[in-house]
Short mmCIF file of C-alpha atoms and ligand atoms in Angstrom, two decimals:
data_model
loop_
_atom_site.label_atom_id
_atom_site.label_comp_id
_atom_site.label_asym_id
_atom_site.label_seq_id
_atom_site.Cartn_x
_atom_site.Cartn_y
_atom_site.Cartn_z
CA MET A 1 22.85 -31.61 -12.33
CA THR A 2 19.07 -31.59 -13.48
CA SER A 3 17.27 -34.67 -13.89
CA PRO A 4 15.44 -34.85 -17.44
CA ASP A 5 12.09 -34.08 -16.13
CA ALA A 6 13.14 -31.40 -13.74
CA PRO A 7 11.48 -28.00 -14.15
CA THR A 8 13.69 -25.80 -16.42
CA SER A 9 13.21 -22.54 -14.56
CA HIS A 10 15.88 -21.68 -11.79
CA VAL A 11 13.87 -18.78 -10.20
CA PHE A 12 12.85 -19.36 -6.66
CA SER A 13 9.17 -18.26 -7.31
CA ARG A 14 6.80 -16.62 -4.87
CA LYS A 15 4.44 -19.31 -5.61
CA LEU A 16 6.30 -22.74 -5.67
CA THR A 17 3.32 -24.85 -6.84
CA ARG A 18 2.45 -23.17 -9.86
CA THR A 19 4.09 -21.57 -12.87
CA SER A 20 3.33 -17.99 -13.94
CA PRO A 21 2.97 -16.58 -17.49
CA ARG A 22 5.96 -14.95 -18.68
CA ILE A 23 5.28 -11.46 -19.70
CA VAL A 24 7.44 -9.73 -22.24
CA ARG A 25 6.23 -6.38 -22.67
CA GLY A 26 3.85 -3.37 -21.11
CA GLU A 27 2.16 -0.74 -22.65
CA GLY A 28 -0.29 1.53 -21.03
CA CYS A 29 -2.79 -0.42 -18.98
CA TRP A 30 -1.84 -3.62 -21.03
CA LEU A 31 0.40 -6.58 -20.52
CA TYR A 32 1.92 -8.93 -23.09
CA ALA A 33 2.90 -12.65 -22.25
CA ALA A 34 5.54 -14.48 -24.51
CA ASP A 35 2.69 -16.66 -25.75
CA GLY A 36 0.66 -14.01 -27.21
CA ARG A 37 -1.84 -13.30 -24.34
CA ALA A 38 -2.82 -9.87 -23.48
CA TYR A 39 -3.71 -8.98 -19.93
CA LEU A 40 -5.29 -5.83 -18.68
CA ASP A 41 -3.31 -4.65 -15.50
CA GLY A 42 -6.54 -3.78 -13.14
CA VAL A 43 -4.33 -3.35 -10.38
CA GLY A 44 -0.86 -1.77 -11.47
CA GLY A 45 0.70 -4.87 -10.59
CA ALA A 46 0.56 -4.29 -6.78
CA PHE A 47 -0.72 -0.76 -6.43
CA VAL A 48 2.45 0.46 -8.12
CA VAL A 49 1.90 1.26 -11.87
CA ASN A 50 0.42 4.65 -11.93
CA VAL A 51 1.70 6.36 -14.92
CA GLY A 52 1.04 3.31 -17.21
CA HIS A 53 3.62 0.53 -18.66
CA GLY A 54 6.34 1.41 -20.87
CA VAL A 55 6.71 5.43 -20.57
CA ARG A 56 9.75 6.13 -22.67
CA GLU A 57 11.05 9.26 -20.96
CA ILE A 58 11.17 7.72 -17.77
CA ALA A 59 13.11 4.77 -19.09
CA ASP A 60 15.43 7.23 -20.65
CA ALA A 61 15.96 9.15 -17.59
CA ILE A 62 16.95 5.88 -15.80
CA GLY A 63 19.43 5.08 -18.60
CA ARG A 64 20.80 8.69 -18.63
CA GLN A 65 21.39 8.32 -14.97
CA ALA A 66 22.85 5.13 -14.68
CA ALA A 67 25.47 5.93 -17.57
CA ARG A 68 26.44 9.39 -15.86
CA LEU A 69 26.68 8.13 -12.15
CA ALA A 70 24.77 4.91 -11.23
CA TYR A 71 25.48 4.94 -7.56
CA VAL A 72 27.30 6.70 -4.77
CA ASN A 73 26.86 5.79 -1.11
CA GLY A 74 24.67 8.17 1.04
CA THR A 75 27.12 8.58 3.84
CA ALA A 76 29.76 10.10 1.90
CA PHE A 77 27.89 11.93 -1.00
CA THR A 78 24.63 13.36 -2.27
CA SER A 79 23.66 13.54 -5.93
CA ASP A 80 21.63 15.52 -8.37
CA PRO A 81 18.47 12.94 -8.45
CA VAL A 82 18.80 12.57 -4.61
CA GLU A 83 18.43 16.15 -4.06
CA GLU A 84 15.58 16.73 -7.05
CA LEU A 85 13.57 13.67 -5.40
CA ALA A 86 13.59 15.30 -2.01
CA GLU A 87 12.35 18.54 -3.59
CA GLU A 88 9.70 17.03 -5.61
CA ILE A 89 8.47 15.01 -2.45
CA ALA A 90 8.81 17.89 0.00
CA ARG A 91 7.02 20.29 -2.19
CA ARG A 92 4.03 17.86 -2.03
CA SER A 93 4.10 16.96 1.58
CA PRO A 94 1.53 18.30 4.23
CA GLY A 95 2.52 20.57 6.91
CA ASP A 96 6.11 20.63 7.96
CA LEU A 97 7.34 17.43 6.37
CA GLU A 98 10.13 18.45 4.32
CA LEU A 99 13.00 15.92 4.74
CA VAL A 100 13.03 12.85 2.64
CA TYR A 101 15.04 9.64 3.30
CA PRO A 102 14.99 7.43 0.01
CA LEU A 103 15.26 3.68 0.29
CA SER A 104 13.81 0.77 -2.02
CA SER A 105 11.05 -1.08 -0.50
CA GLY A 106 7.86 -0.06 1.61
CA SER A 107 8.92 -2.39 4.35
CA GLU A 108 12.18 -0.63 4.73
CA ALA A 109 10.41 2.79 4.87
CA VAL A 110 8.18 1.47 7.50
CA GLU A 111 11.14 0.03 9.45
CA ALA A 112 12.98 3.38 9.29
CA ALA A 113 10.02 5.30 10.20
CA LEU A 114 9.34 3.28 13.13
CA LYS A 115 13.00 3.41 14.11
CA LEU A 116 12.85 7.18 13.78
CA ALA A 117 9.87 7.49 15.75
CA ARG A 118 11.55 5.53 18.65
CA GLN A 119 15.18 7.17 18.14
CA TYR A 120 13.37 10.72 18.38
CA CYS A 121 11.66 9.75 21.79
CA VAL A 122 14.88 8.37 23.15
CA GLU A 123 16.85 11.16 22.11
CA SER A 124 14.33 13.91 22.96
CA GLY A 125 14.42 12.68 26.68
CA GLN A 126 11.46 10.41 26.59
CA PRO A 127 12.81 6.60 26.74
CA ALA A 128 9.74 5.35 28.21
CA ARG A 129 7.65 5.89 25.03
CA ARG A 130 8.31 2.52 23.33
CA LYS A 131 5.13 1.02 22.25
CA VAL A 132 3.59 1.32 18.92
CA VAL A 133 -0.15 1.35 18.05
CA THR A 134 -1.44 0.00 15.11
CA LEU A 135 -4.85 -0.83 13.34
CA SER A 136 -6.20 -4.43 12.66
CA PRO A 137 -6.55 -5.46 10.13
CA GLY A 138 -3.63 -3.63 8.62
CA TYR A 139 -0.48 -4.19 6.46
CA HIS A 140 3.01 -2.43 6.82
CA GLY A 141 5.22 -4.97 5.14
CA ASN A 142 7.01 -8.07 5.62
CA THR A 143 10.28 -7.50 7.28
CA LEU A 144 10.05 -8.12 10.79
CA LEU A 145 9.36 -4.87 12.30
CA ALA A 146 6.88 -3.96 9.67
CA LEU A 147 5.44 -7.38 10.01
CA SER A 148 4.99 -6.92 13.75
CA ALA A 149 3.14 -3.95 12.80
CA SER A 150 0.62 -5.39 10.58
CA ALA A 151 -2.26 -7.49 11.71
CA ARG A 152 -1.72 -10.22 9.05
CA ALA A 153 -1.75 -13.61 10.74
CA HIS A 154 -0.99 -15.89 7.97
CA TYR A 155 2.43 -13.98 7.15
CA THR A 156 3.63 -14.46 10.75
CA THR A 157 2.91 -18.31 10.86
CA PHE A 158 6.49 -19.28 11.06
CA PHE A 159 8.17 -16.16 12.60
CA ARG A 160 5.89 -15.21 15.73
CA ASP A 161 8.76 -15.68 18.13
CA TRP A 162 10.54 -13.11 16.30
CA LEU A 163 8.03 -10.39 16.24
CA VAL A 164 7.83 -7.22 18.57
CA PRO A 165 4.74 -6.66 20.56
CA VAL A 166 2.46 -3.70 19.44
CA VAL A 167 -0.82 -2.36 20.63
CA ARG A 168 -3.68 -3.51 18.10
CA VAL A 169 -6.74 -1.41 17.67
CA PRO A 170 -9.99 -2.47 15.70
CA ALA A 171 -9.66 -0.68 12.18
CA PRO A 172 -12.29 1.63 11.07
CA TYR A 173 -13.68 -0.95 8.75
CA ALA A 174 -17.01 0.06 8.17
CA TYR A 175 -18.39 -3.19 6.22
CA ARG A 176 -17.22 -5.27 9.39
CA CYS A 177 -18.08 -2.86 12.24
CA GLU A 178 -21.50 -2.80 14.09
CA CYS A 179 -22.37 0.82 12.99
CA ARG A 180 -21.49 0.02 9.24
CA GLY A 181 -19.94 3.43 8.83
CA VAL A 182 -23.39 5.19 9.64
CA ALA A 183 -23.81 7.69 12.64
CA PRO A 184 -23.73 7.14 15.32
CA LEU A 185 -20.41 5.58 14.53
CA CYS A 186 -19.20 2.56 16.71
CA PRO A 187 -15.82 3.31 18.72
CA SER A 188 -13.87 1.65 15.79
CA CYS A 189 -14.96 3.95 13.18
CA SER A 190 -15.47 7.14 15.43
CA GLY A 191 -11.67 6.80 16.59
CA ALA A 192 -12.93 6.45 20.39
CA ALA A 193 -11.33 2.85 20.13
CA LEU A 194 -8.19 4.14 19.37
CA GLU A 195 -8.16 7.01 21.83
CA ALA A 196 -9.18 4.39 24.75
CA ALA A 197 -6.36 2.07 23.68
CA ILE A 198 -4.05 5.21 24.26
CA GLU A 199 -5.24 5.70 27.23
CA ARG A 200 -5.30 2.27 28.47
CA GLU A 201 -1.82 1.71 27.69
CA GLY A 202 -0.53 4.80 29.15
CA PRO A 203 0.10 7.88 26.80
CA ASP A 204 3.46 8.38 28.17
CA THR A 205 4.57 4.79 27.05
CA ILE A 206 3.73 5.27 23.12
CA ALA A 207 6.01 6.41 20.65
CA ALA A 208 3.67 6.52 18.03
CA VAL A 209 0.26 5.39 16.02
CA ILE A 210 1.04 4.21 12.68
CA ALA A 211 -1.73 3.58 10.11
CA GLU A 212 -3.04 3.57 6.67
CA PRO A 213 -5.11 6.65 6.19
CA VAL A 214 -7.35 4.78 3.70
CA GLY A 215 -7.41 0.94 3.98
CA GLY A 216 -5.06 -0.86 1.79
CA SER A 217 -5.06 -4.60 1.03
CA SER A 218 -6.09 -5.35 4.63
CA THR A 219 -9.37 -3.84 4.86
CA GLY A 220 -10.10 -3.43 0.85
CA ALA A 221 -10.25 0.32 0.20
CA SER A 222 -12.18 1.04 3.42
CA VAL A 223 -12.42 4.80 3.64
CA PRO A 224 -12.69 6.02 7.24
CA ALA A 225 -15.28 8.72 8.26
CA PRO A 226 -14.45 12.53 7.76
CA SER A 227 -14.22 12.78 11.48
CA TYR A 228 -11.83 9.73 12.05
CA TRP A 229 -8.22 11.39 11.24
CA PRO A 230 -9.00 14.73 12.96
CA ARG A 231 -9.90 13.00 16.30
CA VAL A 232 -6.85 10.57 16.07
CA ARG A 233 -4.60 13.65 15.30
CA ALA A 234 -6.08 15.64 18.10
CA ALA A 235 -5.23 12.55 20.42
CA CYS A 236 -1.91 12.18 19.25
CA ASP A 237 -1.23 16.07 19.71
CA ARG A 238 -2.73 15.67 23.31
CA TYR A 239 -0.58 13.32 24.28
CA GLY A 240 2.91 13.88 22.47
CA ILE A 241 2.31 10.75 20.29
CA LEU A 242 4.06 10.59 16.78
CA LEU A 243 1.08 9.93 14.00
CA VAL A 244 2.82 7.82 11.11
CA ALA A 245 0.91 7.74 7.87
CA ASP A 246 1.82 4.79 6.03
CA GLU A 247 1.18 5.77 2.58
CA VAL A 248 3.16 3.29 0.86
CA LEU A 249 -0.05 2.11 -1.04
CA THR A 250 -2.25 5.21 -0.91
CA GLY A 251 0.21 8.01 -1.79
CA ALA A 252 1.53 9.35 -4.96
CA GLY A 253 -2.24 10.35 -5.91
CA ARG A 254 -3.61 6.70 -5.57
CA THR A 255 -6.93 8.01 -4.06
CA GLY A 256 -6.97 11.37 -6.32
CA THR A 257 -4.89 13.50 -3.77
CA TRP A 258 -1.24 13.09 -3.49
CA SER A 259 -1.70 11.60 0.17
CA ALA A 260 -4.81 9.84 1.30
CA LEU A 261 -4.69 11.94 4.83
CA GLU A 262 -5.07 15.22 2.54
CA PRO A 263 -9.11 15.42 2.43
CA TYR A 264 -9.22 14.96 6.43
CA GLY A 265 -7.42 18.29 6.61
CA VAL A 266 -4.77 16.93 8.99
CA GLY A 267 -1.17 15.91 8.43
CA PRO A 268 1.12 13.34 10.21
CA ASP A 269 4.46 13.65 11.97
CA ILE A 270 6.21 11.18 9.63
CA MET A 271 4.90 9.72 6.15
CA THR A 272 5.91 6.64 4.44
CA LEU A 273 6.05 6.48 0.60
CA GLY A 274 6.81 3.73 -1.75
CA LYS A 275 4.98 1.79 -4.59
CA GLY A 276 3.89 4.81 -7.02
CA ILE A 277 6.60 7.05 -6.31
CA ALA A 278 8.64 5.42 -9.12
CA GLY A 279 5.82 3.96 -10.98
CA GLY A 280 7.09 0.62 -11.09
CA TYR A 281 10.01 1.43 -13.16
CA VAL A 282 12.45 0.91 -10.12
CA PRO A 283 12.04 0.04 -6.65
CA LEU A 284 11.97 3.21 -4.65
CA SER A 285 10.28 4.21 -1.38
CA ALA A 286 10.61 7.27 1.18
CA VAL A 287 10.42 8.45 4.58
CA VAL A 288 9.47 12.01 4.96
CA ALA A 289 9.91 14.00 8.34
CA PRO A 290 9.98 17.47 9.60
CA ARG A 291 13.22 19.25 10.81
CA ARG A 292 11.65 19.39 14.39
CA ILE A 293 12.08 15.68 14.61
CA THR A 294 15.52 15.23 12.59
CA ASP A 295 17.17 18.09 14.64
CA VAL A 296 16.74 16.10 17.87
CA LEU A 297 18.85 13.30 15.82
CA ALA A 298 21.11 16.01 14.73
CA ARG A 299 21.78 17.47 18.15
CA GLY A 300 22.18 13.88 19.61
CA SER A 301 23.42 10.64 17.78
CA GLY A 302 23.79 12.58 14.55
CA ALA A 303 22.09 10.22 12.33
CA LEU A 304 19.10 7.82 11.83
CA LEU A 305 20.52 4.58 13.09
CA HIS A 306 18.92 2.85 9.65
CA ALA A 307 22.01 2.72 7.44
CA GLN A 308 21.25 0.86 4.31
CA THR A 309 23.94 0.34 1.23
CA PHE A 310 21.02 1.22 -1.41
CA SER A 311 19.42 4.27 0.39
CA HIS A 312 19.74 7.73 -1.43
CA HIS A 313 20.35 5.68 -4.60
CA ALA A 314 21.04 7.91 -7.46
CA THR A 315 19.33 5.98 -10.45
CA LEU A 316 16.41 4.86 -8.40
CA CYS A 317 15.84 8.66 -7.15
CA ALA A 318 16.33 9.66 -10.93
CA ALA A 319 13.30 7.22 -11.88
CA GLY A 320 11.54 8.63 -8.91
CA VAL A 321 11.98 12.15 -10.31
CA ALA A 322 11.28 11.33 -13.76
CA THR A 323 7.85 9.58 -12.50
CA LEU A 324 6.75 12.48 -10.38
CA ARG A 325 7.62 14.94 -12.97
CA TYR A 326 5.48 12.89 -15.55
CA LEU A 327 2.55 12.65 -12.95
CA ARG A 328 2.84 16.70 -12.72
CA THR A 329 3.09 17.36 -16.24
CA HIS A 330 0.48 15.10 -17.34
CA SER A 331 -2.05 15.99 -14.41
CA LEU A 332 -2.15 12.48 -13.59
CA ILE A 333 -3.36 12.93 -10.27
CA GLU A 334 -5.88 15.31 -11.31
CA ARG A 335 -7.01 12.66 -13.85
CA CYS A 336 -7.09 9.80 -11.16
CA ALA A 337 -9.41 12.17 -9.18
CA ALA A 338 -11.35 12.75 -12.10
CA MET A 339 -11.83 9.26 -13.24
CA GLY A 340 -12.57 8.12 -9.54
CA PRO A 341 -16.08 8.62 -9.67
CA VAL A 342 -16.52 7.04 -13.36
CA PHE A 343 -14.63 3.84 -11.86
CA HIS A 344 -16.74 3.66 -8.89
CA GLU A 345 -19.95 4.23 -10.71
CA ARG A 346 -19.24 1.52 -13.09
CA LEU A 347 -17.99 -0.74 -10.67
CA ALA A 348 -21.32 -0.35 -8.62
CA ALA A 349 -22.78 -2.93 -11.34
CA LEU A 350 -20.81 -5.51 -9.46
CA ARG A 351 -23.27 -5.45 -6.45
CA GLU A 352 -25.42 -6.94 -8.55
CA LEU A 353 -23.50 -10.14 -8.92
CA PRO A 354 -23.68 -13.12 -6.81
CA CYS A 355 -21.45 -13.30 -3.65
CA VAL A 356 -20.53 -9.70 -3.91
CA GLY A 357 -20.74 -8.14 -0.26
CA ASP A 358 -19.59 -4.73 -0.83
CA VAL A 359 -17.86 -2.42 -3.25
CA ARG A 360 -15.86 0.36 -2.04
CA GLY A 361 -13.19 2.95 -2.24
CA ARG A 362 -11.64 6.29 -3.33
CA GLY A 363 -9.86 7.53 -6.49
CA LEU A 364 -8.50 4.75 -8.64
CA LEU A 365 -8.55 2.51 -5.60
CA ALA A 366 -11.16 0.05 -5.02
CA GLY A 367 -12.01 -3.23 -2.93
CA VAL A 368 -14.41 -5.89 -3.80
CA GLU A 369 -15.25 -7.92 -0.88
CA PHE A 370 -16.96 -11.38 -1.32
CA VAL A 371 -19.26 -13.05 0.97
CA ALA A 372 -20.98 -16.55 1.15
CA ASP A 373 -24.02 -14.71 2.41
CA PRO A 374 -24.51 -10.91 1.45
CA ALA A 375 -27.37 -10.69 4.21
CA SER A 376 -25.26 -11.82 7.00
CA ARG A 377 -21.81 -10.85 5.61
CA ALA A 378 -20.82 -14.47 6.51
CA PRO A 379 -17.63 -15.33 4.82
CA PHE A 380 -16.66 -18.24 2.63
CA PRO A 381 -14.86 -21.10 4.63
CA ARG A 382 -11.30 -20.50 4.12
CA SER A 383 -10.79 -24.18 2.45
CA ALA A 384 -13.08 -22.84 -0.40
CA ARG A 385 -10.04 -20.56 -1.42
CA PHE A 386 -12.68 -17.95 -2.98
CA ALA A 387 -10.28 -15.00 -3.47
CA GLU A 388 -7.33 -17.13 -5.07
CA SER A 389 -9.91 -18.85 -7.31
CA PHE A 390 -11.07 -15.87 -8.32
CA ALA A 391 -7.78 -14.05 -9.00
CA ALA A 392 -6.88 -17.24 -11.04
CA ALA A 393 -10.26 -16.98 -12.95
CA ALA A 394 -9.77 -13.17 -13.63
CA LEU A 395 -6.22 -13.84 -15.03
CA GLU A 396 -7.94 -16.72 -17.04
CA ALA A 397 -10.24 -13.96 -18.27
CA GLY A 398 -7.18 -11.68 -18.96
CA LEU A 399 -7.64 -9.42 -16.02
CA LEU A 400 -5.03 -8.67 -13.33
CA VAL A 401 -6.47 -8.20 -9.95
CA TRP A 402 -4.92 -8.32 -6.32
CA PRO A 403 -6.60 -10.98 -4.00
CA ASN A 404 -6.71 -10.81 -0.21
CA VAL A 405 -7.91 -12.87 2.54
CA GLY A 406 -8.52 -12.93 6.31
CA GLN A 407 -9.86 -9.63 6.54
CA ALA A 408 -12.90 -10.88 8.33
CA ASP A 409 -11.48 -12.26 11.44
CA GLY A 410 -7.89 -13.03 10.59
CA THR A 411 -8.55 -16.15 8.80
CA HIS A 412 -11.78 -16.03 7.07
CA GLY A 413 -12.65 -13.18 4.08
CA ASP A 414 -12.14 -12.63 0.60
CA LEU A 415 -11.25 -9.55 -1.29
CA ALA A 416 -10.32 -8.52 -4.73
CA MET A 417 -8.43 -5.25 -5.09
CA LEU A 418 -8.39 -2.91 -8.32
CA ALA A 419 -6.16 -0.23 -8.89
CA PRO A 420 -5.36 0.52 -12.59
CA PRO A 421 -2.90 3.05 -14.02
CA PHE A 422 -4.21 6.46 -13.91
CA ILE A 423 -4.44 6.53 -17.76
CA VAL A 424 -6.90 3.92 -17.77
CA SER A 425 -9.77 4.86 -20.06
CA PRO A 426 -13.52 4.69 -19.56
CA GLU A 427 -13.48 1.75 -22.20
CA GLU A 428 -10.81 -0.03 -20.26
CA ILE A 429 -12.91 0.59 -16.92
CA ASP A 430 -15.81 -1.39 -18.90
CA LEU A 431 -13.62 -4.06 -19.86
CA ILE A 432 -12.34 -4.73 -16.14
CA VAL A 433 -16.02 -4.53 -15.04
CA GLU A 434 -16.90 -7.10 -17.74
CA ARG A 435 -13.87 -9.40 -17.11
CA PHE A 436 -14.55 -9.22 -13.41
CA GLY A 437 -18.15 -10.25 -13.98
CA GLN A 438 -16.92 -13.03 -16.09
CA ALA A 439 -14.25 -14.42 -13.59
CA LEU A 440 -16.70 -14.09 -10.67
CA ARG A 441 -19.56 -16.34 -12.48
CA ALA A 442 -16.64 -18.75 -13.30
CA THR A 443 -15.43 -18.69 -9.56
CA VAL A 444 -19.13 -19.22 -8.27
CA ASP A 445 -19.78 -22.06 -10.64
CA ARG A 446 -16.54 -23.67 -9.57
CA ILE A 447 -16.99 -23.04 -5.74
CA GLY A 448 -20.52 -24.32 -6.29
CA ALA A 449 -19.47 -27.50 -7.96
CA ILE A 450 -17.02 -28.49 -5.09
CA ALA A 451 -19.57 -27.52 -2.21
C1 PLP B 1 0.41 0.25 3.48
C2 PLP B 1 1.75 -0.54 2.84
N1 PLP B 1 2.84 -0.42 3.54
C3 PLP B 1 3.88 -1.32 3.36
C4 PLP B 1 3.95 -2.13 2.56
C5 PLP B 1 5.28 -2.85 2.31
O1 PLP B 1 5.79 -2.49 0.95
P1 PLP B 1 6.78 -3.37 0.36
O2 PLP B 1 5.91 -4.46 -0.08
O3 PLP B 1 7.25 -2.51 -0.96
O4 PLP B 1 7.87 -3.84 1.24
C6 PLP B 1 2.80 -2.35 1.62
C7 PLP B 1 2.89 -3.19 0.62
O5 PLP B 1 1.98 -3.67 0.25
C8 PLP B 1 1.65 -1.38 1.97
O6 PLP B 1 0.41 -1.79 1.27
#
């Protein structure tokens, strides 16, 4: 029974204290609400929408597959879309990464990748390798193993007792490092801190290092120095540790190359993908691994012990195939690479605005860090809820951004991320910058008013 004044929606919303605009249609970089308002999608929903909203041929491919064969269980069968998706991803993957395990969410892919690393260690006769090394700040998902690997204190509030210990190493986060990314690099930015942690923990006890090759929402698109990943790769090789590149956010071209690790000239042992591989048309993620790892499982237990009902899903994989082919036939990753410099050049204007400490990123991925004092880089007090206020003001101005908090010290720090679809035009980039500025001025006025 509902009381007369009870809310009418039965959705258990992500935000329980407010209602959200109801979006009824998407086209290109734009979202249209039931009340007639239009929003410029400056962040592809959540770094997901790369080919743009409303691509008919992807929708048709999903419909065709669902009508022909929606689902078979991956334990008993394979199907055309599963085979084709694996081929599409394998052909783009670095080094010897050629086997693809499709799942649904990024968190699932991270869980599966870490289990794969551990299972490989045990089945290859290295059972003492049980530790996982991660970067802090960093984010790998919200299921319990992925959350354990994430350095995102506020998400763990009620679940700390359920998390597994991991080894945390300061991320190469130039804006908040001693060296600010300028040589001579500090231990965090050079990779020395990660190497030292491996040596301190005992290299033979470590199964894997998992990291985002270019920072996602935790370090706001921080791009490590060119020497960082080669040094980490060399340390992993020296000690027989698996390097897991979490490319859930950065993969599928978001930074202008298929994977964000590519420009560093090194490859991982295991890669996770998600978000952009199906462009938001369905939830799809993947673990990509080499035969040298899967062969060990094949000779041992015979399977990755991570069976899930909806892995290897025919319709989801068909959406992935259609998205990856669309990216290829329309040269959209090349377009992302070409638009990246335009995007960052125009975003540079934001540096002149009040409370902007840094603007950074690569390709069509950018982070804008807000600070109370740009000279000292002092963050706002958490109670000001700057990032949240800014995101609300941006929505009011008709721009969707992704806010994030806590990156300065685990509690304080405010970021807004941008990651528009790869089809974004220069005019739409100008509009993003204009609306961003408008929202920032409104936020500063509001924070000023309550200070
Ligand atoms: C780098 C990274 N890994 C994993 C995840 C988790 O993905 P999902 O939210 O699809 O579970 C995210 C999500 O933002 C991410 O950015």
